[in-house]
Short mmCIF file of C-alpha atoms and ligand atoms in Angstrom, two decimals:
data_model
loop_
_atom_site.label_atom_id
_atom_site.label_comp_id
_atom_site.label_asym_id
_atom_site.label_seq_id
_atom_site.Cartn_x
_atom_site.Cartn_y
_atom_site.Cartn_z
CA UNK A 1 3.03 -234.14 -20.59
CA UNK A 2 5.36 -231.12 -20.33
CA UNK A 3 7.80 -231.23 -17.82
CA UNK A 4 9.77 -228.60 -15.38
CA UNK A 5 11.46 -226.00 -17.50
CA UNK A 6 14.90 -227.45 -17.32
CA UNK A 7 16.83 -224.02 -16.03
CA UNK A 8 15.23 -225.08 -13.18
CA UNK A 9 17.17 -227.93 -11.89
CA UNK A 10 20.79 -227.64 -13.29
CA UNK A 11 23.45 -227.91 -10.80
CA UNK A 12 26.49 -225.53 -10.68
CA UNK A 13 28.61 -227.62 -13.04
CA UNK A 14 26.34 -228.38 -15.71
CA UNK A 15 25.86 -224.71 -15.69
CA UNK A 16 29.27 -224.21 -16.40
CA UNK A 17 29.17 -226.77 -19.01
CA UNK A 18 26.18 -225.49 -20.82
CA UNK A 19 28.20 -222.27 -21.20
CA UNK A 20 30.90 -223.08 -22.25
CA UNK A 21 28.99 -225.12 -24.92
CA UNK A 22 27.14 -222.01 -25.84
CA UNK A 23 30.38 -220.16 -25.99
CA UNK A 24 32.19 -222.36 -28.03
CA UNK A 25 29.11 -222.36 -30.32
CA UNK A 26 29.10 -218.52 -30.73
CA UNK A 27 32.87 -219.14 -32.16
CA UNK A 28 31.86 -221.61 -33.98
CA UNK A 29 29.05 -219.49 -35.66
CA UNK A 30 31.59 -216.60 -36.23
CA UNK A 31 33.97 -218.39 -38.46
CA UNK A 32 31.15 -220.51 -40.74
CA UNK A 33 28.01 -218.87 -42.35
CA UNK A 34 28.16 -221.04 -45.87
CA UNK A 35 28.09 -224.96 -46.23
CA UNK A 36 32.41 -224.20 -47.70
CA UNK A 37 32.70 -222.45 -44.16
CA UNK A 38 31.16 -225.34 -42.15
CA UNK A 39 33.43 -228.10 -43.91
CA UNK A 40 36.90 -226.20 -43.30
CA UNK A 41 36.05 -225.26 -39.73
CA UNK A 42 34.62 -228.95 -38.68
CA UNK A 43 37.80 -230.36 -40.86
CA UNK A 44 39.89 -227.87 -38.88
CA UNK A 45 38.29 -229.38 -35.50
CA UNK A 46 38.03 -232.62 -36.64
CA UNK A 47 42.14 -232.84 -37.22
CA UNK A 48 42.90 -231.51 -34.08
CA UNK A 49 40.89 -234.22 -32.36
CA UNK A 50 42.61 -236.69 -34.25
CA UNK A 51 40.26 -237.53 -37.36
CA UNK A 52 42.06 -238.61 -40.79
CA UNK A 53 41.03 -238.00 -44.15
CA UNK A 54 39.92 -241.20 -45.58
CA UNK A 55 41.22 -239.97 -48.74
CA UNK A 56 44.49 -239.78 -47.73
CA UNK A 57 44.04 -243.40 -45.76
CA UNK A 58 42.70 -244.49 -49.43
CA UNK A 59 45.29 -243.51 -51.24
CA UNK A 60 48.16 -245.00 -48.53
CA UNK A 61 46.70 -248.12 -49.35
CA UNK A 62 46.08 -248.31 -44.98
CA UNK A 63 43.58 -250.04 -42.70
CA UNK A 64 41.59 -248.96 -40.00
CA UNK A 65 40.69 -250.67 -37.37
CA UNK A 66 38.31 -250.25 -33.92
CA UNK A 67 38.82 -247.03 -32.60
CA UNK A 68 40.39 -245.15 -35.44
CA UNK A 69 38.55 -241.82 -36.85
CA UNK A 70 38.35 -240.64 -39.89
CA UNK A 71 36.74 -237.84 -42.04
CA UNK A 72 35.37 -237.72 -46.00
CA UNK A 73 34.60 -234.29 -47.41
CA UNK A 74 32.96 -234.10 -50.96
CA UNK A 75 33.36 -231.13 -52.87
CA UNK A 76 33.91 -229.11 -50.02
CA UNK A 77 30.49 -229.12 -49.26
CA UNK A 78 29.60 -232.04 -47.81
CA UNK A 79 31.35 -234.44 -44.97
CA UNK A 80 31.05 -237.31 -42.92
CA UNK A 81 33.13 -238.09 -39.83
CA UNK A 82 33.27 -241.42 -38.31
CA UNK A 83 34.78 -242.94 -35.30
CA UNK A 84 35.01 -246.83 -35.93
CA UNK A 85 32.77 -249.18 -33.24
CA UNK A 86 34.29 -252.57 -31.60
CA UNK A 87 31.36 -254.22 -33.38
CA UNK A 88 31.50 -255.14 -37.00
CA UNK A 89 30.10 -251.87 -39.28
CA UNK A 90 27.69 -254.50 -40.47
CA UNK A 91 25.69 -254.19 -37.40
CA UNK A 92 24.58 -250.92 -38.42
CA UNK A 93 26.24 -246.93 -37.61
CA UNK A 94 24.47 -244.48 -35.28
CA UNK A 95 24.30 -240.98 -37.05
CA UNK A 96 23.90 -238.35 -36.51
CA UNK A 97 23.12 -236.10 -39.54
CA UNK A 98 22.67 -232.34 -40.17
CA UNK A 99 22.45 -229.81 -42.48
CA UNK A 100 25.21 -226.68 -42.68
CA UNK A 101 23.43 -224.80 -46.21
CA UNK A 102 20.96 -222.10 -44.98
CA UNK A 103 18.43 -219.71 -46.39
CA UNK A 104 20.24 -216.52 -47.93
CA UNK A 105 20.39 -214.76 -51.17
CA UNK A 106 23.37 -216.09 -54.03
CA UNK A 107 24.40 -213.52 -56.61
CA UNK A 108 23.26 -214.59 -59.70
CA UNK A 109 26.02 -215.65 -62.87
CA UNK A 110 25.82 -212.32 -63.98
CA UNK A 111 25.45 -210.27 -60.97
CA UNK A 112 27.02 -206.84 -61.39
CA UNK A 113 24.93 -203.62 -62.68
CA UNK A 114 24.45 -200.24 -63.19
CA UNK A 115 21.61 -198.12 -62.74
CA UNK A 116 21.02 -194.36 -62.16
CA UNK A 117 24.90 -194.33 -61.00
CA UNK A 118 24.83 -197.27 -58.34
CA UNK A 119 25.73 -200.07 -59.14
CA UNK A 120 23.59 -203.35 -58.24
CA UNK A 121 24.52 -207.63 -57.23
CA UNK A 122 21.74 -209.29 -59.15
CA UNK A 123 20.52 -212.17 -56.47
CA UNK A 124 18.37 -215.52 -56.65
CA UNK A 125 17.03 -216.22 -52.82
CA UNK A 126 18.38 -219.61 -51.88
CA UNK A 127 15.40 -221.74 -49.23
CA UNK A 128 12.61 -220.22 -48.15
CA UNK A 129 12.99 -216.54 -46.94
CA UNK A 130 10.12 -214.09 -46.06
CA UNK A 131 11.71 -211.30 -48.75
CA UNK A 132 10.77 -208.46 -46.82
CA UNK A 133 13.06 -209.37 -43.57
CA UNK A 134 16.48 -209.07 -45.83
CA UNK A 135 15.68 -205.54 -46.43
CA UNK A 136 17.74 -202.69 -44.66
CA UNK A 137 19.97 -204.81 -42.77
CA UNK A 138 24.33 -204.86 -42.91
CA UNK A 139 25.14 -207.78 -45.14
CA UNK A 140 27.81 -209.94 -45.34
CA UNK A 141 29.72 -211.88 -48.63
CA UNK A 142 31.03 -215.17 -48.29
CA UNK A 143 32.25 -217.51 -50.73
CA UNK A 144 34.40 -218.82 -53.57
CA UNK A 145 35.62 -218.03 -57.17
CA UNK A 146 36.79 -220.03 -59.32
CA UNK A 147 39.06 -219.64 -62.28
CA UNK A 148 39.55 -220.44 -65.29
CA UNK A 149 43.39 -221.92 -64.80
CA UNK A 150 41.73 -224.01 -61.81
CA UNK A 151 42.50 -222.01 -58.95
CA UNK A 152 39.72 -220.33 -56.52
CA UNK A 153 39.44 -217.29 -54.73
CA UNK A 154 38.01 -217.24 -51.22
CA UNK A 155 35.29 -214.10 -50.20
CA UNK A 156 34.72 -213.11 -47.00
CA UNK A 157 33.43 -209.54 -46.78
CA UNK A 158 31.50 -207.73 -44.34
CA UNK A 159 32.74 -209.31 -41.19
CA UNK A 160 35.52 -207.63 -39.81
CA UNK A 161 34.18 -204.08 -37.93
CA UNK A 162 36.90 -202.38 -40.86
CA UNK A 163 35.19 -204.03 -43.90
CA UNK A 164 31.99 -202.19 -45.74
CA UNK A 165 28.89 -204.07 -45.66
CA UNK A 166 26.07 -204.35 -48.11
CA UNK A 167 22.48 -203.95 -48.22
CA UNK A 168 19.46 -204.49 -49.94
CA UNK A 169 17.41 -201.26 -49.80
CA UNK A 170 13.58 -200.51 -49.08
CA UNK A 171 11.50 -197.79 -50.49
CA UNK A 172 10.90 -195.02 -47.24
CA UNK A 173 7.39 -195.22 -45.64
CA UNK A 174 6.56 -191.50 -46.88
CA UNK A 175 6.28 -192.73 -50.48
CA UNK A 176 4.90 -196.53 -49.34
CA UNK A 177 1.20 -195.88 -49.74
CA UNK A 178 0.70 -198.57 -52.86
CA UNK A 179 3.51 -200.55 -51.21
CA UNK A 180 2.19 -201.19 -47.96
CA UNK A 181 -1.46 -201.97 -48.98
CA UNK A 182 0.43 -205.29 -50.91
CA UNK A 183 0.65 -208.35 -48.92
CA UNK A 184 3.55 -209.35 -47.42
CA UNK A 185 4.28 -211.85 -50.20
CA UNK A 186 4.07 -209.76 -52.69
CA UNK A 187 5.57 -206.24 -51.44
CA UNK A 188 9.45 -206.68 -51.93
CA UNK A 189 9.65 -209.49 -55.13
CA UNK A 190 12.72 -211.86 -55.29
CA UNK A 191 13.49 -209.87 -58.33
CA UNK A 192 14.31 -206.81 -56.47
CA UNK A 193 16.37 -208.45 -53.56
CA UNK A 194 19.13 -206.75 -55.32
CA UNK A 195 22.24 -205.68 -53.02
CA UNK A 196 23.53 -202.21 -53.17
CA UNK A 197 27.50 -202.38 -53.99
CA UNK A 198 28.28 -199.09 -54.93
CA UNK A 199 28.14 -195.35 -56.21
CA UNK A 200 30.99 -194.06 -56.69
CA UNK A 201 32.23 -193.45 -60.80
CA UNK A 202 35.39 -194.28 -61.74
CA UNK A 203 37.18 -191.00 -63.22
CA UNK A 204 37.47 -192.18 -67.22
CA UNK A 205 40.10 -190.89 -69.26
CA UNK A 206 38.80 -187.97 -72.39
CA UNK A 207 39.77 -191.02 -74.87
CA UNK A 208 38.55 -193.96 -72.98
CA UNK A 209 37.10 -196.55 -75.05
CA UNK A 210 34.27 -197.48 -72.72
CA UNK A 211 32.14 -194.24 -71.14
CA UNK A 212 29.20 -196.58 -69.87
CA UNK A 213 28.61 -197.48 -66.19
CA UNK A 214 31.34 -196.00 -64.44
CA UNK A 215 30.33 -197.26 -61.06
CA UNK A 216 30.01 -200.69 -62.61
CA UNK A 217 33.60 -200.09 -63.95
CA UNK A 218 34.85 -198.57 -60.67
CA UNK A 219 34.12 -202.11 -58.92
CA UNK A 220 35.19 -204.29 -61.80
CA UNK A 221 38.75 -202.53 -60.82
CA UNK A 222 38.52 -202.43 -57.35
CA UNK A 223 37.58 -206.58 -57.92
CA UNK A 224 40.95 -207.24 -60.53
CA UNK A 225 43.29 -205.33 -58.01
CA UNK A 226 41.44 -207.16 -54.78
CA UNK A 227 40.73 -210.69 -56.25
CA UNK A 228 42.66 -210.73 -60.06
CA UNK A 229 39.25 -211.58 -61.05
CA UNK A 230 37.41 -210.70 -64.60
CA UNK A 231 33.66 -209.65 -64.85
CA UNK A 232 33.05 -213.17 -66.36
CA UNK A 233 34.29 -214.61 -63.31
CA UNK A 234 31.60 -213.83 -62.11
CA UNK A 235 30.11 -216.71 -64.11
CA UNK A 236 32.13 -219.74 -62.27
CA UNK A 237 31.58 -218.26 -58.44
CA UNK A 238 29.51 -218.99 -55.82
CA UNK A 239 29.05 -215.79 -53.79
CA UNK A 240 26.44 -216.12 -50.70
CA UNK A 241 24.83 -212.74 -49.32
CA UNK A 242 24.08 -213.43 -45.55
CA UNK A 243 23.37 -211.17 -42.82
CA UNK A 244 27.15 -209.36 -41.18
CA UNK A 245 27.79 -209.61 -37.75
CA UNK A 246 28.55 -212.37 -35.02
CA UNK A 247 26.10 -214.61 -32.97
CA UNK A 248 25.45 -212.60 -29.81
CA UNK A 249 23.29 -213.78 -25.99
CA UNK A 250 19.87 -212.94 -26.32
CA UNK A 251 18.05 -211.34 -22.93
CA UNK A 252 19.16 -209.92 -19.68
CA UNK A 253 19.84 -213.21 -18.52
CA UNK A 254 21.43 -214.43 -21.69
CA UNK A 255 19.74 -217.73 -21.71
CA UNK A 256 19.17 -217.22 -25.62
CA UNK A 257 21.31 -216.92 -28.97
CA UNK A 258 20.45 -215.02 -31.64
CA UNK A 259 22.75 -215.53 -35.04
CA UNK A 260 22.43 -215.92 -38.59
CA UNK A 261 21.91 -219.70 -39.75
CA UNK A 262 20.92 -221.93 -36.40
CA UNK A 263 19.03 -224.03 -39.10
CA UNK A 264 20.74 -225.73 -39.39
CA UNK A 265 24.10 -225.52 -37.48
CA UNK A 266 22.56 -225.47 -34.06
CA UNK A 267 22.15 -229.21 -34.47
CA UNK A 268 25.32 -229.69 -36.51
CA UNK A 269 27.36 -228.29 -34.03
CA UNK A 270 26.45 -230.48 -30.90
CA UNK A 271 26.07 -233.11 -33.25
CA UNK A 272 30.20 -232.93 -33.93
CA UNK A 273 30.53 -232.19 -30.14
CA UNK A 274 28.86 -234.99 -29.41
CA UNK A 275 30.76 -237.50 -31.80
CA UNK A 276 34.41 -235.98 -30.52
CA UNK A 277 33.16 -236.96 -26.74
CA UNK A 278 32.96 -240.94 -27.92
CA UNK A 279 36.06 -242.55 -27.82
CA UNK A 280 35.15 -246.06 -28.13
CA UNK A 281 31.65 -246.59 -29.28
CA UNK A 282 30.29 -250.42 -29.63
CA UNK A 283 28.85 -248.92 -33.11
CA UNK A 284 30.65 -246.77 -35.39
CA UNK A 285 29.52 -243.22 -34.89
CA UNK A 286 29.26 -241.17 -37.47
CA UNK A 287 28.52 -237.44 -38.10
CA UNK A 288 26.69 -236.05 -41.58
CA UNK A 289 26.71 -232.89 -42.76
CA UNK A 290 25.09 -232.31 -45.79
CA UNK A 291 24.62 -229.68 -47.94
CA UNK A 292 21.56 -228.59 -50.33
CA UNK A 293 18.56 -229.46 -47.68
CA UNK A 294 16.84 -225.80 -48.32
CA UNK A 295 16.34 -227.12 -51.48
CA UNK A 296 15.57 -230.06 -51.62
CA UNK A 297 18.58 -231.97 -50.70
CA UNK A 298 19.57 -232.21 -54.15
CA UNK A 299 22.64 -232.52 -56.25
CA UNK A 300 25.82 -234.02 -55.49
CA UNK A 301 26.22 -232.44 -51.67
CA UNK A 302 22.91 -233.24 -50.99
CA UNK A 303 21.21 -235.61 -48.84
CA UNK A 304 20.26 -237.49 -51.70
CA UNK A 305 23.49 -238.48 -53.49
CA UNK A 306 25.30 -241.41 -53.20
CA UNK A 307 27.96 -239.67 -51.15
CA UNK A 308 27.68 -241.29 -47.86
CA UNK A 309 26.57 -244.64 -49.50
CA UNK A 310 30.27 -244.53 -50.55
CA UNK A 311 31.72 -243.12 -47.75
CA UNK A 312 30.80 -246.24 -46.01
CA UNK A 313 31.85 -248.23 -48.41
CA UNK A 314 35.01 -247.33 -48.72
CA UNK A 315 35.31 -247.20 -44.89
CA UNK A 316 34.21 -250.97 -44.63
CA UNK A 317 36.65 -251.43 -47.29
CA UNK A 318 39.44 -249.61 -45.12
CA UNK A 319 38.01 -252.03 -42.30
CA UNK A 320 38.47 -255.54 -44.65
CA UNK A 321 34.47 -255.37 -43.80
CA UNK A 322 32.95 -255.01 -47.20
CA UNK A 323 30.86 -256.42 -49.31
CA UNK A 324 27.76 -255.33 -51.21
CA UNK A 325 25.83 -257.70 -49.37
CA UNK A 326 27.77 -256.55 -45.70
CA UNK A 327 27.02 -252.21 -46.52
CA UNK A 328 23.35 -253.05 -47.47
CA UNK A 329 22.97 -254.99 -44.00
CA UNK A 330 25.47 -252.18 -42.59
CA UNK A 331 23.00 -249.22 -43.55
CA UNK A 332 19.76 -251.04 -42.85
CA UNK A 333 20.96 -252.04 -39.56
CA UNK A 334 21.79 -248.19 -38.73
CA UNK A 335 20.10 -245.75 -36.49
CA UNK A 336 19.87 -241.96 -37.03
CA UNK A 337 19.01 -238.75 -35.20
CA UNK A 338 17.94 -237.02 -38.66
CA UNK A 339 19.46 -233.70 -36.48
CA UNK A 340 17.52 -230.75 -37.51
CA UNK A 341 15.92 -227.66 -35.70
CA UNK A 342 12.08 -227.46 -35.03
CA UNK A 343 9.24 -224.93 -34.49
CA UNK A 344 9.61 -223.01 -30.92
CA UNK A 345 6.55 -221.98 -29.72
CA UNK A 346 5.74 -218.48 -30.02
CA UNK A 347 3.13 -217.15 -27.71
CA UNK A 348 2.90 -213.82 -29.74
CA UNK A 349 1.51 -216.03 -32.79
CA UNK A 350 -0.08 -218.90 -31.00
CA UNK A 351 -2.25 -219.03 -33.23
CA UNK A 352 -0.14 -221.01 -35.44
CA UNK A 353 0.59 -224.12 -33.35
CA UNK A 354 -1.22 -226.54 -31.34
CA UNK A 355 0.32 -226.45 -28.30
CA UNK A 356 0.13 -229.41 -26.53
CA UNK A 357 2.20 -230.75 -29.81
CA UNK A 358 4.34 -227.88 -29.84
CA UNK A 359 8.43 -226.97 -28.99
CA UNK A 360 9.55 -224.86 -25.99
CA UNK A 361 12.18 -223.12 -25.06
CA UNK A 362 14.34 -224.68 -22.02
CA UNK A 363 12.46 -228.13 -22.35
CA UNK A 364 15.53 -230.15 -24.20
CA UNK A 365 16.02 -231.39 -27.47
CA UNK A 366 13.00 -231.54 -29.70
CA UNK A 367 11.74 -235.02 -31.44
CA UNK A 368 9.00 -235.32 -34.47
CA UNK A 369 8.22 -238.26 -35.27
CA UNK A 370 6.72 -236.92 -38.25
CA UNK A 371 6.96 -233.49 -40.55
CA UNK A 372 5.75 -232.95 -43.84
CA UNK A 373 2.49 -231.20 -44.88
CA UNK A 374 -1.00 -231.93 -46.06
CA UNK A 375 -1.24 -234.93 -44.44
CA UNK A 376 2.28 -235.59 -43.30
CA UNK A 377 2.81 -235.72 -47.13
CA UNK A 378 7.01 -236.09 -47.62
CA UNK A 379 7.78 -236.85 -44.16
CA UNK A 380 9.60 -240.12 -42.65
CA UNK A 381 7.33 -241.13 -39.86
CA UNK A 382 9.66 -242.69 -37.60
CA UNK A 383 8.63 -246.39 -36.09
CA UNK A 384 7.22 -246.65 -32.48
CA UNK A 385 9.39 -249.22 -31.45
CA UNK A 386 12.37 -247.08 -32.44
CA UNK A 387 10.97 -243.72 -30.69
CA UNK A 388 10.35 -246.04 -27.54
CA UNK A 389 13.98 -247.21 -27.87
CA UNK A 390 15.21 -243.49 -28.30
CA UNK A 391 12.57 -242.39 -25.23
CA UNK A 392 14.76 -245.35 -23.07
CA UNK A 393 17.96 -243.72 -24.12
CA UNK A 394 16.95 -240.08 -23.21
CA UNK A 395 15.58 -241.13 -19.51
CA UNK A 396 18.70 -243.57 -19.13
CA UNK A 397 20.89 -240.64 -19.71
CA UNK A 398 19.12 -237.77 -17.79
CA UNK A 399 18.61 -235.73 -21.04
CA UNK A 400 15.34 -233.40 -21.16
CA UNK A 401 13.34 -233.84 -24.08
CA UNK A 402 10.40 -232.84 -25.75
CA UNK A 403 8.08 -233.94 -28.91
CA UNK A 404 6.30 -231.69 -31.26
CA UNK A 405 4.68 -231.05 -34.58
CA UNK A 406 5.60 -228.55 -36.98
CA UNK A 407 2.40 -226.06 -35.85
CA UNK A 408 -1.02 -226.61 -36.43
CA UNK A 409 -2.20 -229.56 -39.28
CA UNK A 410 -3.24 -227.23 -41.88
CA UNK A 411 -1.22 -224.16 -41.65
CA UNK A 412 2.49 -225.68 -43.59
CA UNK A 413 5.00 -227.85 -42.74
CA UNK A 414 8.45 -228.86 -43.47
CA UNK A 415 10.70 -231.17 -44.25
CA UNK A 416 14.15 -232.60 -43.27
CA UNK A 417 16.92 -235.39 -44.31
CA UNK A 418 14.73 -237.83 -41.92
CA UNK A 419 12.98 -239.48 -45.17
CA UNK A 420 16.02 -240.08 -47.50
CA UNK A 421 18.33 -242.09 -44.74
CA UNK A 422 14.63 -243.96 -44.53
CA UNK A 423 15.25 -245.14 -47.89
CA UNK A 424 18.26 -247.37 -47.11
CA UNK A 425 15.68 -249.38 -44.62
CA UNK A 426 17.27 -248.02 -41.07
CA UNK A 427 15.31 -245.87 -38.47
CA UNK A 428 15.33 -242.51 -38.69
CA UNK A 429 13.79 -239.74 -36.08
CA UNK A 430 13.70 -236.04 -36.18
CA UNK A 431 15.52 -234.95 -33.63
CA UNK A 432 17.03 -231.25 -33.07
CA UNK A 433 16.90 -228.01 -31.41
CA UNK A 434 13.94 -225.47 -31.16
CA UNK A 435 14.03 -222.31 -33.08
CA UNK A 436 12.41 -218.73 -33.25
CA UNK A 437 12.47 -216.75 -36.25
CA UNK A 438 13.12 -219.81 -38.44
CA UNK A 439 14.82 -218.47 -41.87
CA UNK A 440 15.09 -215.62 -40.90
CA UNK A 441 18.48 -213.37 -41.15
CA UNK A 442 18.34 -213.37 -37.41
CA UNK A 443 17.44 -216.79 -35.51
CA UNK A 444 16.89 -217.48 -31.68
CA UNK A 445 18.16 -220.39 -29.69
CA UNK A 446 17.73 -221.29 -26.11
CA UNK A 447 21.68 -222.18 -24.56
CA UNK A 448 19.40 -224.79 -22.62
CA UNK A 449 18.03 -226.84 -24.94
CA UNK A 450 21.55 -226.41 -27.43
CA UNK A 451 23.24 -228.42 -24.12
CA UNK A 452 20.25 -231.04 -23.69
CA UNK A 453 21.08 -231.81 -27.37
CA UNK A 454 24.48 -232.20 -27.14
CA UNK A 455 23.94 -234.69 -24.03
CA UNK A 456 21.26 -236.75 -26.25
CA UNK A 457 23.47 -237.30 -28.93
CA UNK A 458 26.29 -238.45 -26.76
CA UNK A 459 23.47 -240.54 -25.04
CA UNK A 460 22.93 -241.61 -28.48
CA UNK A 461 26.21 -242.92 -29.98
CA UNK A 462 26.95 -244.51 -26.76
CA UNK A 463 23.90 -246.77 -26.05
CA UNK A 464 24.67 -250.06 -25.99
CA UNK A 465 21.96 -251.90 -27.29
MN1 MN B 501 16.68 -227.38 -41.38
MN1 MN B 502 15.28 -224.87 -42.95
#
């Protein structure tokens, strides 16, 4: 079933288009590394391709009509973009939908401490990390803090070649007998993924009040004079440790990308390519880009809230299209690309996958039907009639694709956003982008398949049928 390796038969122009896709993406990557990031540089793209903030068309009191394109951002962590079909909304959207929140380690409330004169950010590992790869590499700190009279603080540290960097340290193999006879679950704990933030003391006064922690203290002040910020506001802030530096090529023929956070941007970023290339879809096309999927897709950015559920509501409203009865048949009637990255085959642990039913490199975007674990427990197992539809679409369009499982039945799994869109009744596939080192601080894309899903998701929101 596998096909020729696509680098194989591009012509000089779609060569040229599939880097400056990858090029574009690389920026892209630079300026976001949080879910906050992702929203303000997609808004930021979004404007300048003429989207509207539905808010704003809300509160006007305007319509919209076939053709117009608007955005809806919750919380700043969450967003939907949609550019409005000729055909009635009740006839169902094609979406696209992705995640922008990735593995990495958030300071805890109270972060900051002292110990043996260095001072310490206390973290709690956000998604699923292996704990021993975020040891002894430059880290980044991105993110906000909020105040008490309302206003917020943005953090961005660790990017710029001037800026220090962190780092969470690791015992030196000399002393690492006990340590390296532990598994590699156990021998770095989440407790001790602890990010090294200082050592120099502050020089107290004779009568200071306070003698205790000086490093600690020495921060605390460089933090009021850089941020006006309190130790306590620490306690309203969400501060993401991620891994400094930019996306870079991968290989001497720089076919590959390696960058903090593909999962899942490498799908959310075609995914908005591919919706500002549609001008006048028959269906409204629509872009999601949710927040919380590491975890479960929970909360009120997640996957699971009623967010988009409104979104479309209040677009149909905008339209003089709703009706409770009009966004059930609306959602029900949708289809989705449920855009997130898969396994890529990796022949140094074969052993893991099943290859015939696995992911590779250079042979287009990636479709499961199915994920979960265990039995495909917790996955959305996507309709054959559907898949055939999608399969037309793909070979219609010239776009290489590829199926796969998420490696062999009994070894894990995963999951996606796939099964919640499910819920509303409309079909759903897994569709997105194959990845090495998944979750870890450094993953690998192929530029190929990055351009293969950018074409099938244009393919996508411009079928007709
Ligand atoms: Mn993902
Ligand atoms: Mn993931």
């Amino acid at each position: 079933m596998r096909k020729e390796n696509r680098w194989t038969n591009y012509d000089e122009k779609q060569i040229k288009d599939l880097n400056a896709l990858a090029e574009d993406y690389k920026d892209f990557m630079n300026h976001v590394k949080t879910e906050r990031e992702a929203v303000e540089e997609v808004t930021k793209r979004a404007r300048k391709a003429g989207y509207r903030d539905l808010a704003d068309v809300i509160a006007k009191g305007e319509s919209l009509k076939s053709g117009d394109k608007v955005y809806a951002v919750w919380m700043k962590k969450t967003m939907a973009l949609f550019t409005i079909g000729t055909e009635p909304i009740e006839k169902g959207l094609r979406i696209l939908g992705a995640h922008i929140d990735s593995p990495r380690l958030d300071l805890k409330q109270v972060p900051l401490y002292e110990n043996t004169e260095m001072a310490f950010l206390d973290t709690h590992y956000y998604g699923g990390v292996k704990k021993y790869q975020w040891t002894t590499i430059p880290l980044a700190i991105h993110g906000v803090i909020a105040k008490k009279d309302g206003s917020t603080v943005n953090v961005r540290i660790g990017e710029d070649e001037e800026d220090p960097i962190f780092c969470v340290t690791d015992l030196l193999i000399h002393l690492s007998k006990d340590q390296m006879a532990k598994t590699l679950g156990d021998a770095i704990t989440g407790e001790n993924l602890d990010v090294l933030a200082g050592s120099r003391p502050l020089k107290l006064e004779e009568d200071a009040k306070d003698k205790k922690d000086p490093v600690k203290q020495n921060i605390l002040a460089i933090l009021k004079e850089k941020y006006d910020m309190e130790e306590d506001d620490f306690l309203s802030a969400e501060l993401e440790i991620v891994p400094a530096g930019k996306a870079r090529d991968l290989g001497f023929d720089r076919s590959m990308i390696a960058a903090y956070g593909q999962d899942d941007r490498v799908c959310a970023f075609p995914s908005l390519d591919a919706l500002l290339r549609v001008e006048k879809p028959a269906y409204t096309a629509c872009c999601l880009l949710t927040d919380k999927e590491e975890i479960g897709s929970v909360g009120a950015t997640g996957a699971q809230s009623h967010f988009f559920e409104n979104a479309v509501a209040e677009l149909m409203d905008r339209c003089g299209q709703y009706s409770d009865l009009a966004l059930r048949r609306a959602l029900s009637s949708s289809k989705m690309l449920s855009s997130d990255v898969s396994a890529a085959f990796d022949p140094l642990y074969s052993e893991a996958y099943e290859q015939k039913n696995s992911a590779f490199f250079g042979h287009g975007i990636v479709y499961n039907k199915y994920t979960g674990a265990r039995g495909k427990s917790g996955s959305n197992d996507a309709n054959a009639e559907y898949f055939a539809w999608v399969r037309r679409v793909m070979d219609d369009a010239n776009v290489a694709f590829q199926t796969s499982e998420l490696g062999k039945v009994d070894i894990g799994g995963g999951g996606t956003i796939a099964y919640i869109s499910a819920l509303y009744g409309m079909n759903v596939v897994d569709a997105g982008v194959a990845v090495l080192n998944m979750h870890a601080p450094m993953e690998i894309t192929s530029k190929s398949d990055l351009y293969e899903a950018r074409n099938a998701y244009v393919a996508f929101l411009e079928a007709a049928e």
